[in-house]
Amino acid sequence: MAESVKLNPDNIPAHIAIIMDGNGRWAQQRGKPRIMGHRSGVESVQEIVQVSGELGVKVLTLYAFSTENWKRPPIEVQALMGLLKNYLQSELANLIKNDVSLRCLGQKDKIPPEVRQVLEKVIEQTSGNKGLILNLALSYGSRSEMIMAVQELARKCVEDGLDYRQIDEELISAHLYTRGLPDPDLLIRTGGEFRLSNFLLWQISYSEIDVTETLWPDFRKENFLKSIADFQQRQRRFGKTGEQAQATKR
Ligand code: IPE
Ligand code: IPE
Ligand code: MG
């Protein structure tokens, strides 16, 4: 693919989060079963992970399966879990080669044991890697993440003597799956829907948002570079005036 997009290497988003949507429609448009869309979507994942590493993105968070996606027909859920297992098994060597460390955001205990075992193995074997942090959001829901955080903070107040007045943004962030990571600078949603679908509601409070009509299996390097180029054109003001933002780049 011709590389037409020029990026400013000093303004690469540190954390990019992607809602990978549109696999089903991609398949349906071709008269194929939905699962074929998910299968093609895996190729987009491979490409975007590769390019992210090359660009020096620090964290890439991919929404792969939501808490709500468990409501899909069991046959589709099974197929998605199978694809996940295959992806993890076949990518391990590549992730190690590219210095990528894999993490999971979400209810790991809900993932079927034979998939979870592979997931945990890949997380463990890549934990020392120092390049891209690849967060897979699996059985992830922002509200359930917040409930977990609130329950843990409440427990600490009752059992560990935490003073409720110490609960601030930092402490809440430290109790989410994304603890220790910067908030996403850029949120991309493929498939054209203008909604968040319960993704990272706390973390994206100041993310730049790019919704693209491109369906996930069609979203490849060039689309990704365009999205980052568009991000680089934006002025992030964080509530200040344009002049202030210009003077004191956060
Ligand atoms: C996104 O594609 C993948 C998952 C949610 C697992 P979809 O399967 O939602 O595709 P559409 O939205 O039906 O086209
Ligand atoms: C969001 O896509 C979840 C993932 C991409 C994993 P959905 O297809 O599940 O979102 P809705 O249901 O259209 O909001
Ligand atoms: Mg969808």
XYZ file of N, CA and C and ligand atoms in Angstrom:
779
model
N 0.852 -1.211 0.000
C 0.000 0.000 0.000
C 0.878 1.248 0.000
N 0.558 2.205 -0.838
C 1.380 3.425 -0.937
C 1.273 4.218 0.360
N 2.413 4.718 0.805
C 2.391 5.502 2.031
C 2.302 6.973 1.700
N 1.100 7.525 1.844
C 0.892 8.906 1.428
C 0.792 9.849 2.625
N 0.629 9.283 3.820
C 0.362 10.134 4.977
C 1.666 10.465 5.704
N 1.903 11.742 5.920
C 3.102 12.173 6.649
C 2.705 12.511 8.079
N 3.406 11.916 9.019
C 3.089 12.175 10.422
C 4.207 12.951 11.087
N 3.832 13.753 12.070
C 4.823 14.424 12.903
C 5.285 13.435 13.977
N 6.540 13.000 13.928
C 6.994 11.980 14.876
C 6.985 12.465 16.327
N 6.914 13.780 16.544
C 6.899 14.310 17.915
C 5.494 14.396 18.498
N 4.491 14.040 17.715
C 3.119 14.149 18.216
C 2.326 12.867 17.938
N 2.983 11.736 18.185
C 2.293 10.446 18.056
C 1.499 10.227 19.350
N 0.211 9.904 19.254
C -0.551 9.676 20.490
C 0.103 8.573 21.330
N 0.252 8.841 22.617
C 0.890 7.829 23.477
C -0.038 6.621 23.652
N -1.326 6.899 23.731
C -2.296 5.813 23.957
C -3.431 5.952 22.940
N -3.623 4.923 22.161
C -4.729 4.894 21.193
C -5.675 3.767 21.586
N -6.953 4.074 21.646
C -7.968 3.060 21.961
C -8.873 2.912 20.741
N -9.228 1.674 20.424
C -10.040 1.454 19.221
C -11.249 0.564 19.526
N -12.427 1.046 19.117
C -13.643 0.224 19.131
C -13.713 -0.418 17.744
N -13.373 -1.689 17.698
C -13.231 -2.391 16.408
C -14.605 -2.899 15.975
N -15.361 -2.058 15.302
C -16.738 -2.432 14.981
C -16.927 -2.578 13.467
N -17.891 -3.407 13.096
C -18.277 -3.524 11.693
C -17.925 -4.847 11.027
N -17.434 -5.808 11.808
C -17.074 -7.111 11.221
C -18.276 -7.815 10.608
N -19.395 -7.785 11.347
C -20.595 -8.489 10.887
C -21.102 -7.903 9.579
N -21.158 -6.569 9.515
C -21.649 -5.905 8.294
C -20.708 -6.166 7.119
N -19.420 -6.186 7.401
C -18.430 -6.458 6.349
C -18.726 -7.815 5.711
N -18.999 -8.804 6.552
C -19.282 -10.154 6.044
C -20.628 -10.180 5.313
N -21.626 -9.555 5.928
C -22.972 -9.566 5.333
C -22.966 -8.914 3.946
N -22.189 -7.848 3.809
C -22.091 -7.173 2.495
C -21.552 -8.111 1.425
N -20.807 -9.104 1.855
C -20.210 -10.054 0.908
C -20.986 -11.363 0.850
N -22.154 -11.385 1.498
C -22.970 -12.597 1.528
C -22.318 -13.741 2.297
N -21.450 -13.388 3.243
C -20.757 -14.418 4.018
C -21.284 -14.440 5.448
N -21.055 -15.520 6.192
C -21.456 -15.527 7.612
C -20.633 -14.522 8.423
N -21.227 -14.013 9.498
C -20.583 -12.963 10.306
C -19.173 -13.351 10.743
N -18.997 -14.620 11.025
C -17.701 -15.072 11.541
C -16.557 -14.778 10.563
N -16.904 -14.777 9.257
C -15.857 -14.459 8.271
C -15.371 -13.022 8.450
N -16.275 -12.158 8.888
C -15.890 -10.770 9.168
C -14.940 -10.708 10.360
N -15.249 -11.493 11.378
C -14.365 -11.518 12.555
C -12.983 -12.053 12.160
N -12.996 -13.060 11.289
C -11.719 -13.654 10.854
C -10.865 -12.616 10.108
N -11.501 -11.874 9.219
C -10.763 -10.824 8.507
C -10.320 -9.724 9.459
N -11.148 -9.494 10.471
C -10.818 -8.472 11.470
C -9.522 -8.794 12.198
N -9.220 -10.068 12.353
C -7.967 -10.454 13.022
C -6.763 -9.941 12.224
N -6.894 -9.945 10.900
C -5.786 -9.439 10.072
C -5.579 -7.942 10.297
N -6.683 -7.217 10.475
C -6.553 -5.789 10.797
C -5.847 -5.618 12.141
N -6.196 -6.464 13.100
C -5.551 -6.387 14.416
C -4.039 -6.560 14.250
N -3.642 -7.588 13.499
C -2.206 -7.846 13.318
C -1.511 -6.624 12.716
N -2.145 -6.050 11.701
C -1.526 -4.911 11.012
C -1.439 -3.679 11.924
N -2.512 -3.395 12.640
C -2.533 -2.186 13.479
C -1.567 -2.330 14.662
N -1.449 -3.542 15.192
C -0.481 -3.767 16.284
C 0.938 -3.527 15.771
N 1.215 -4.079 14.594
C 2.540 -3.928 13.981
C 2.880 -2.439 13.762
N 1.961 -1.721 13.141
C 2.205 -0.309 12.823
C 2.337 0.514 14.106
N 1.518 0.205 15.104
C 1.594 0.945 16.374
C 2.983 0.832 16.974
N 3.522 -0.376 16.959
C 4.875 -0.591 17.477
C 5.892 0.226 16.694
N 5.764 0.192 15.371
C 6.714 0.922 14.518
C 6.657 2.425 14.751
N 5.450 2.940 15.011
C 5.291 4.391 15.204
C 5.756 4.859 16.582
N 5.908 3.911 17.503
C 6.293 4.286 18.861
C 5.113 4.639 19.747
N 3.909 4.169 19.368
C 2.747 4.298 20.261
C 3.074 3.496 21.526
N 2.765 4.050 22.694
C 3.123 3.342 23.935
C 2.069 2.301 24.314
N 0.799 2.690 24.155
C -0.295 1.803 24.570
C -1.357 1.754 23.472
N -1.749 0.529 23.121
C -2.847 0.340 22.167
C -3.909 -0.497 22.873
N -5.110 0.051 22.987
C -6.189 -0.682 23.657
C -7.261 -1.037 22.634
N -7.509 -2.314 22.473
C -8.455 -2.792 21.463
C -9.676 -3.394 22.143
N -10.850 -2.849 21.782
C -12.101 -3.380 22.334
C -12.474 -4.605 21.498
N -12.254 -5.768 22.063
C -12.446 -7.003 21.312
C -13.763 -7.699 21.660
N -14.214 -7.542 22.919
C -15.437 -8.238 23.336
C -15.988 -7.521 24.569
N -17.231 -7.075 24.473
C -17.811 -6.302 25.584
C -18.611 -7.203 26.522
N -18.908 -6.676 27.699
C -19.756 -7.441 28.629
C -21.118 -7.713 27.976
N -21.544 -6.786 27.114
C -22.833 -6.939 26.423
C -22.759 -7.972 25.300
N -21.579 -8.201 24.761
C -21.450 -9.149 23.642
C -21.755 -10.597 24.044
N -21.789 -10.876 25.365
C -22.191 -12.224 25.798
C -23.627 -12.531 25.391
N -24.411 -11.465 25.079
C -25.821 -11.683 24.702
C -25.961 -12.133 23.251
N -24.879 -12.197 22.510
C -24.970 -12.653 21.108
C -25.262 -14.151 21.054
N -25.691 -14.636 19.878
C -25.966 -16.082 19.778
C -24.734 -16.882 20.207
N -24.953 -17.960 20.977
C -23.826 -18.742 21.499
C -22.840 -19.167 20.408
N -23.343 -19.445 19.230
C -22.451 -19.906 18.154
C -21.454 -18.809 17.764
N -21.917 -17.554 17.800
C -21.007 -16.447 17.467
C -20.008 -16.204 18.610
N -20.511 -16.297 19.843
C -19.612 -16.120 20.997
C -18.517 -17.184 20.963
N -18.938 -18.428 20.695
C -17.958 -19.537 20.629
C -16.924 -19.294 19.540
N -17.410 -18.844 18.399
C -16.493 -18.598 17.281
C -15.508 -17.489 17.637
N -15.999 -16.440 18.300
C -15.114 -15.330 18.688
C -14.061 -15.804 19.683
N -14.479 -16.634 20.630
C -13.521 -17.151 21.621
C -12.476 -18.053 20.936
N -12.929 -18.815 19.948
C -12.008 -19.670 19.188
C -10.985 -18.832 18.420
N -11.470 -17.767 17.804
C -10.564 -16.879 17.058
C -9.556 -16.227 17.995
N -10.028 -15.858 19.166
C -9.153 -15.229 20.155
C -8.032 -16.195 20.550
N -8.434 -17.444 20.807
C -7.445 -18.455 21.204
C -6.413 -18.655 20.091
N -6.902 -18.793 18.860
C -5.975 -18.975 17.716
C -5.052 -17.785 17.557
N -5.631 -16.593 17.689
C -4.826 -15.372 17.537
C -3.697 -15.374 18.564
N -4.052 -15.671 19.815
C -3.052 -15.619 20.884
C -1.959 -16.661 20.648
N -2.384 -17.868 20.243
C -1.403 -18.927 20.018
C -0.479 -18.592 18.851
N -1.077 -18.093 17.769
C -0.243 -17.879 16.580
C 0.557 -16.581 16.676
N 0.144 -15.648 17.528
C 0.846 -14.358 17.605
C 1.956 -14.332 18.643
N 1.969 -15.288 19.565
C 2.909 -15.196 20.697
C 4.342 -14.901 20.242
N 4.833 -15.687 19.276
C 6.229 -15.513 18.829
C 6.442 -14.108 18.264
N 5.459 -13.650 17.502
C 5.531 -12.327 16.896
C 5.520 -11.212 17.939
N 4.683 -11.381 18.954
C 4.609 -10.372 20.023
C 5.958 -10.290 20.735
N 6.548 -11.454 20.982
C 7.856 -11.476 21.656
C 8.896 -10.804 20.763
N 8.881 -11.177 19.467
C 9.845 -10.601 18.518
C 9.723 -9.075 18.471
N 8.491 -8.581 18.519
C 8.273 -7.132 18.419
C 8.264 -6.412 19.762
N 8.627 -7.138 20.824
C 8.754 -6.540 22.158
C 7.429 -5.987 22.708
N 6.323 -6.612 22.290
C 4.982 -6.180 22.722
C 4.611 -6.903 24.012
N 4.054 -6.190 24.985
C 3.536 -6.893 26.161
C 2.013 -6.843 26.143
N 1.428 -8.017 26.326
C -0.027 -8.151 26.256
C -0.641 -8.045 27.649
N -1.728 -7.305 27.721
C -2.494 -7.243 28.969
C -3.965 -7.425 28.629
N -4.741 -7.737 29.658
C -6.174 -7.918 29.440
C -6.938 -6.949 30.329
N -7.866 -6.218 29.742
C -8.774 -5.388 30.530
C -10.118 -6.095 30.510
N -10.651 -6.393 31.671
C -11.977 -6.997 31.666
C -12.087 -8.162 32.629
N -13.243 -8.824 32.537
C -13.561 -9.907 33.476
C -12.925 -11.200 32.976
N -11.641 -11.355 33.300
C -10.895 -12.517 32.791
C -11.547 -13.837 33.210
N -12.150 -13.816 34.403
C -12.756 -15.050 34.918
C -13.963 -15.501 34.105
N -14.524 -14.611 33.267
C -15.679 -15.003 32.440
C -15.242 -15.686 31.140
N -13.959 -15.557 30.810
C -13.447 -16.141 29.568
C -13.357 -17.663 29.748
N -13.810 -18.466 28.759
C -13.756 -19.923 28.922
C -12.334 -20.390 29.281
N -12.234 -21.371 30.220
C -10.921 -21.751 30.777
C -9.854 -22.067 29.730
N -10.237 -22.763 28.635
C -9.183 -23.158 27.675
C -8.635 -21.937 26.928
N -9.440 -20.885 26.817
C -8.964 -19.643 26.185
C -8.179 -18.829 27.221
N -8.706 -18.821 28.440
C -8.067 -18.053 29.517
C -6.644 -18.534 29.781
N -6.475 -19.872 29.728
C -5.129 -20.434 29.958
C -4.126 -19.879 28.954
N -4.530 -19.853 27.690
C -3.637 -19.342 26.638
C -3.395 -17.848 26.866
N -4.471 -17.140 27.192
C -4.367 -15.696 27.440
C -3.357 -15.435 28.569
N -3.495 -16.190 29.649
C -2.598 -15.969 30.790
C -1.158 -16.317 30.451
N -1.005 -17.360 29.625
C 0.343 -17.742 29.204
C 0.988 -16.611 28.389
N 0.238 -16.053 27.449
C 0.791 -14.987 26.594
C 1.085 -13.735 27.436
N 0.183 -13.426 28.364
C 0.419 -12.266 29.241
C 1.722 -12.478 30.016
N 1.866 -13.691 30.565
C 3.056 -13.971 31.376
C 4.340 -13.929 30.540
N 4.271 -14.566 29.369
C 5.493 -14.664 28.554
C 5.882 -13.349 27.890
N 4.955 -12.383 27.866
C 5.308 -11.092 27.251
C 5.436 -9.993 28.303
N 5.307 -10.381 29.584
C 5.226 -9.351 30.634
C 6.516 -8.541 30.768
N 7.639 -9.132 30.375
C 8.901 -8.397 30.498
C 9.202 -7.511 29.299
N 8.370 -7.589 28.268
C 8.656 -6.819 27.046
C 8.491 -5.327 27.295
N 9.333 -4.561 26.616
C 9.408 -3.125 26.938
C 8.827 -2.219 25.846
N 8.355 -2.813 24.742
C 7.804 -1.991 23.660
C 6.337 -1.684 23.895
N 5.566 -1.775 22.832
C 4.130 -1.476 22.895
C 3.415 -2.298 23.977
N 2.551 -1.628 24.732
C 1.631 -2.334 25.638
C 0.329 -2.530 24.866
N -0.027 -3.794 24.668
C -1.256 -4.111 23.938
C -2.316 -4.564 24.934
N -3.310 -3.710 25.135
C -4.418 -4.057 26.027
C -5.541 -4.650 25.210
N -5.915 -5.875 25.510
C -7.105 -6.429 24.866
C -8.259 -6.287 25.853
N -9.291 -5.544 25.452
C -10.469 -5.416 26.303
C -11.389 -6.598 26.006
N -11.462 -7.507 26.965
C -12.189 -8.769 26.782
C -13.195 -8.933 27.902
N -14.420 -9.198 27.554
C -15.498 -9.166 28.536
C -15.355 -7.878 29.346
N -15.127 -6.800 28.618
C -14.912 -5.498 29.239
C -16.189 -4.670 29.180
N -16.485 -4.020 30.278
C -17.553 -3.029 30.322
C -17.112 -1.946 31.284
N -17.291 -0.704 30.872
C -16.817 0.391 31.706
C -17.586 0.460 33.027
N -18.873 0.206 32.959
C -19.654 0.299 34.198
C -19.258 -0.795 35.174
N -19.016 -2.002 34.681
C -18.624 -3.060 35.624
C -17.227 -2.768 36.177
N -16.380 -2.140 35.362
C -15.053 -1.735 35.848
C -15.186 -0.702 36.979
N -16.113 0.241 36.781
C -16.305 1.256 37.821
C -16.891 0.650 39.092
N -17.812 -0.300 38.918
C -18.399 -0.956 40.099
C -17.299 -1.658 40.895
N -16.413 -2.348 40.174
C -15.293 -3.040 40.823
C -14.442 -2.042 41.604
N -14.161 -0.906 40.993
C -13.312 0.103 41.634
C -13.998 0.676 42.874
N -15.289 0.987 42.746
C -16.024 1.577 43.874
C -16.096 0.578 45.027
N -16.350 -0.682 44.689
C -16.434 -1.696 45.748
C -15.099 -1.840 46.474
N -14.010 -1.821 45.730
C -12.697 -1.976 46.335
C -12.357 -0.760 47.210
N -12.703 0.423 46.735
C -12.451 1.632 47.540
C -13.305 1.615 48.809
N -14.555 1.189 48.673
C -15.436 1.113 49.848
C -14.875 0.114 50.855
N -14.387 -1.011 50.331
C -13.786 -2.021 51.218
C -12.582 -1.438 51.956
N -11.764 -0.692 51.226
C -10.581 -0.105 51.863
C -10.973 0.911 52.938
N -12.078 1.619 52.722
C -12.550 2.568 53.742
C -12.993 1.818 54.997
N -13.728 0.733 54.786
C -14.290 0.006 55.923
C -13.220 -0.832 56.635
N -12.381 -1.513 55.849
C -11.466 -2.484 56.460
C -10.043 -1.967 56.666
N -9.603 -1.048 55.810
C -8.191 -0.642 55.867
C -8.002 0.785 56.358
N -9.082 1.399 56.811
C -8.949 2.752 57.361
C -8.684 3.838 56.331
N -9.029 3.577 55.076
C -8.891 4.646 54.069
C -9.896 5.753 54.391
N -9.407 6.992 54.394
C -10.276 8.150 54.629
C -10.990 8.486 53.319
N -12.326 8.518 53.331
C -13.056 8.739 52.063
C -12.649 10.034 51.384
N -12.130 10.991 52.170
C -11.716 12.271 51.562
C -10.440 12.139 50.737
N -9.783 11.001 50.875
C -8.579 10.767 50.046
C -8.925 10.249 48.654
N -10.213 9.952 48.438
C -10.600 9.446 47.120
C -10.611 10.596 46.126
N -9.651 10.562 45.213
C -9.552 11.611 44.193
C -9.398 10.946 42.820
N -9.211 11.746 41.792
C -9.115 11.192 40.434
C -8.020 10.140 40.328
N -6.894 10.468 40.965
C -5.747 9.572 40.879
C -6.060 8.209 41.506
N -6.717 8.253 42.661
C -7.005 6.996 43.362
C -8.048 6.175 42.590
N -9.019 6.850 42.013
C -10.005 6.120 41.203
C -9.302 5.484 39.998
N -8.479 6.271 39.296
C -7.748 5.724 38.134
C -6.909 4.503 38.535
N -6.371 4.562 39.747
C -5.496 3.478 40.212
C -6.268 2.200 40.533
N -7.606 2.279 40.528
C -8.412 1.088 40.803
C -9.134 0.572 39.559
N -8.769 1.111 38.409
C -9.356 0.625 37.148
C -8.381 -0.351 36.489
N -8.860 -1.083 35.478
C -7.984 -2.036 34.774
C -6.777 -1.321 34.149
N -6.956 -0.047 33.827
C -5.912 0.718 33.130
C -4.928 1.379 34.097
N -4.925 0.940 35.352
C -4.068 1.584 36.354
C -2.616 1.688 35.853
N -2.041 2.842 36.122
C -0.639 3.038 35.751
C -0.423 3.476 34.311
N -1.474 3.458 33.505
C -1.329 3.827 32.089
C -1.903 5.227 31.856
N -1.364 5.951 30.877
C -1.956 7.256 30.562
C -3.337 7.056 29.934
N -4.199 8.044 30.045
C -5.515 7.974 29.392
C -5.330 8.004 27.875
N -6.274 7.424 27.123
C -6.147 7.472 25.657
C -6.125 8.925 25.154
N -5.218 9.195 24.225
C -5.201 10.490 23.555
C -6.188 10.475 22.409
N -6.308 9.315 21.794
C -7.138 9.179 20.597
C -8.019 7.940 20.719
N -9.312 8.135 20.490
C -10.264 7.015 20.444
C -10.784 6.906 19.015
N -10.603 5.752 18.421
C -11.095 5.518 17.057
C -12.256 4.533 17.139
N -13.354 4.826 16.443
C -14.407 3.819 16.289
C -14.613 3.580 14.811
N -14.439 2.342 14.388
C -14.738 1.980 13.008
C -16.206 1.567 12.928
N -16.735 1.511 11.710
C -18.113 1.035 11.521
C -19.162 2.128 11.622
N -18.738 3.357 11.890
C -19.618 4.511 11.717
C -20.625 4.837 12.803
N -20.678 4.074 13.892
C -21.673 4.395 14.937
C -21.116 5.455 15.883
N -21.936 6.446 16.186
C -21.515 7.501 17.109
C -21.933 7.138 18.527
N -21.348 6.110 19.049
C -21.618 5.775 20.451
C -20.405 5.099 21.069
N -20.436 5.023 22.410
C -19.266 4.518 23.136
C -19.416 3.058 23.538
N -20.650 2.553 23.541
C -20.879 1.137 23.848
C -20.120 0.674 25.093
N -20.191 1.498 26.138
C -19.678 1.082 27.457
C -18.155 0.873 27.465
N -17.438 1.721 26.711
C -15.980 1.565 26.599
C -15.257 2.697 27.318
N -14.449 2.404 28.290
C -13.503 3.350 28.911
C -14.113 4.718 29.259
N -15.308 4.706 29.857
C -16.023 5.972 30.053
C -15.238 6.966 30.909
N -14.542 6.456 31.895
C -13.737 7.336 32.763
C -12.501 7.839 32.016
N -11.834 6.893 31.343
C -10.509 7.173 30.775
C -10.552 8.097 29.557
N -11.679 8.155 28.854
C -11.689 8.934 27.608
C -12.271 10.328 27.791
N -12.282 10.800 29.033
C -12.964 12.080 29.276
C -12.356 13.218 28.468
N -11.059 13.129 28.100
C -10.479 14.173 27.253
C -9.805 13.619 25.995
N -10.239 12.433 25.563
C -9.647 11.857 24.342
C -10.210 12.561 23.111
N -9.397 12.633 22.080
C -9.892 13.069 20.769
C -10.594 11.870 20.140
N -11.716 12.114 19.465
C -12.520 11.004 18.943
C -12.548 11.030 17.423
N -12.314 9.878 16.835
C -12.424 9.747 15.380
C -13.366 8.597 15.065
N -14.526 8.926 14.506
C -15.448 7.880 14.070
C -15.290 7.755 12.560
N -14.978 6.555 12.106
C -14.826 6.352 10.671
C -15.843 5.334 10.171
N -16.340 5.589 8.954
C -17.310 4.664 8.339
C -16.657 3.335 7.988
N -15.350 3.364 7.792
C -14.630 2.142 7.393
C -14.942 1.008 8.365
N -15.280 -0.150 7.840
C -15.572 -1.303 8.693
C -14.241 -1.917 9.153
N -14.232 -2.502 10.346
C -12.957 -2.934 10.928
C -12.105 -3.815 9.997
N -12.673 -4.797 9.299
C -11.789 -5.632 8.448
C -11.124 -4.831 7.328
N -11.684 -3.662 6.983
C -11.070 -2.807 5.952
C -10.126 -1.772 6.551
N -10.064 -1.701 7.856
C -9.260 -0.662 8.516
C -7.823 -1.162 8.619
N -6.962 -0.605 7.771
C -5.577 -1.077 7.729
C -4.624 0.092 7.945
N -3.368 -0.141 7.664
C -2.317 0.836 7.966
C -2.650 2.255 7.501
N -3.052 2.371 6.236
C -3.283 3.702 5.665
C -4.404 4.438 6.410
N -5.464 3.712 6.757
C -6.582 4.321 7.495
C -6.109 4.788 8.872
N -5.292 3.959 9.480
C -4.775 4.255 10.822
C -3.895 5.509 10.780
N -3.020 5.564 9.786
C -2.137 6.729 9.654
C -2.961 7.998 9.426
N -4.023 7.880 8.634
C -4.898 9.042 8.372
C -5.553 9.513 9.664
N -5.970 8.567 10.457
C -6.629 8.907 11.708
C -5.653 9.639 12.641
N -4.410 9.180 12.664
C -3.403 9.840 13.511
C -3.062 11.220 12.929
N -3.009 11.310 11.606
C -2.736 12.609 10.974
C -3.839 13.600 11.338
N -5.076 13.146 11.334
C -6.210 14.001 11.706
C -6.077 14.444 13.172
N -5.695 13.501 14.027
C -5.439 13.817 15.449
C -4.393 14.931 15.571
N -3.371 14.843 14.743
C -2.269 15.812 14.834
C -2.691 17.225 14.410
N -3.820 17.320 13.712
C -4.325 18.638 13.301
C -5.152 19.310 14.398
N -5.501 18.559 15.435
C -6.419 19.103 16.436
C -5.670 19.921 17.489
N -6.356 20.903 18.021
C -5.795 21.614 19.165
C -6.481 21.098 20.419
N -5.691 20.521 21.311
C -6.268 20.000 22.552
C -6.229 21.116 23.589
N -7.390 21.582 24.003
C -7.427 22.771 24.855
C -7.623 22.463 26.340
N -8.130 21.281 26.655
C -8.337 20.889 28.050
C -9.035 21.989 28.851
N -10.015 22.611 28.250
C -10.818 23.605 28.950
C -10.303 25.025 28.853
N -9.064 25.164 28.384
C -8.487 26.513 28.315
C -8.890 27.200 27.012
N -8.489 28.428 26.860
C -8.716 29.101 25.576
C -7.662 28.611 24.586
N -7.942 28.840 23.325
C -6.983 28.447 22.288
C -5.626 29.093 22.497
N -5.643 30.359 22.902
C -4.376 31.077 23.121
C -3.607 30.460 24.280
N -4.321 30.169 25.366
C -3.657 29.556 26.524
C -3.060 28.207 26.148
N -3.862 27.421 25.405
C -3.407 26.072 25.040
C -2.145 26.166 24.192
N -2.102 27.143 23.318
C -0.953 27.370 22.447
C 0.289 27.687 23.285
N 0.074 28.527 24.310
C 1.202 28.997 25.129
C 1.727 27.913 26.059
N 0.826 27.090 26.615
C 1.249 26.090 27.609
C 0.824 24.717 27.156
N 1.500 24.191 26.167
C 1.134 22.850 25.667
C 1.266 21.854 26.808
N 0.125 21.207 27.141
C 0.099 20.255 28.243
C 0.878 19.014 27.925
C -17.272 -5.926 16.119
O -17.993 -6.219 14.976
C -16.750 -7.167 16.789
C -17.396 -7.463 18.064
C -18.291 -6.736 18.654
C -16.982 -8.664 18.736
P -19.532 -6.548 15.021
O -19.692 -8.027 15.112
O -20.243 -5.786 16.075
O -19.980 -6.046 13.588
P -21.343 -5.337 13.215
O -21.459 -4.107 14.070
O -22.425 -6.318 13.471
O -21.177 -5.005 11.766
C -18.716 -2.585 20.529
O -19.311 -3.073 19.392
C -17.923 -3.670 21.200
C -16.745 -4.123 20.470
C -16.261 -3.588 19.388
C -16.080 -5.243 21.050
P -20.822 -3.581 19.397
O -21.150 -3.958 18.009
O -21.020 -4.613 20.437
O -21.586 -2.249 19.843
P -23.130 -1.881 19.761
O -23.890 -3.014 20.365
O -23.467 -1.701 18.321
O -23.238 -0.617 20.526
Mg -21.143 -3.958 16.065
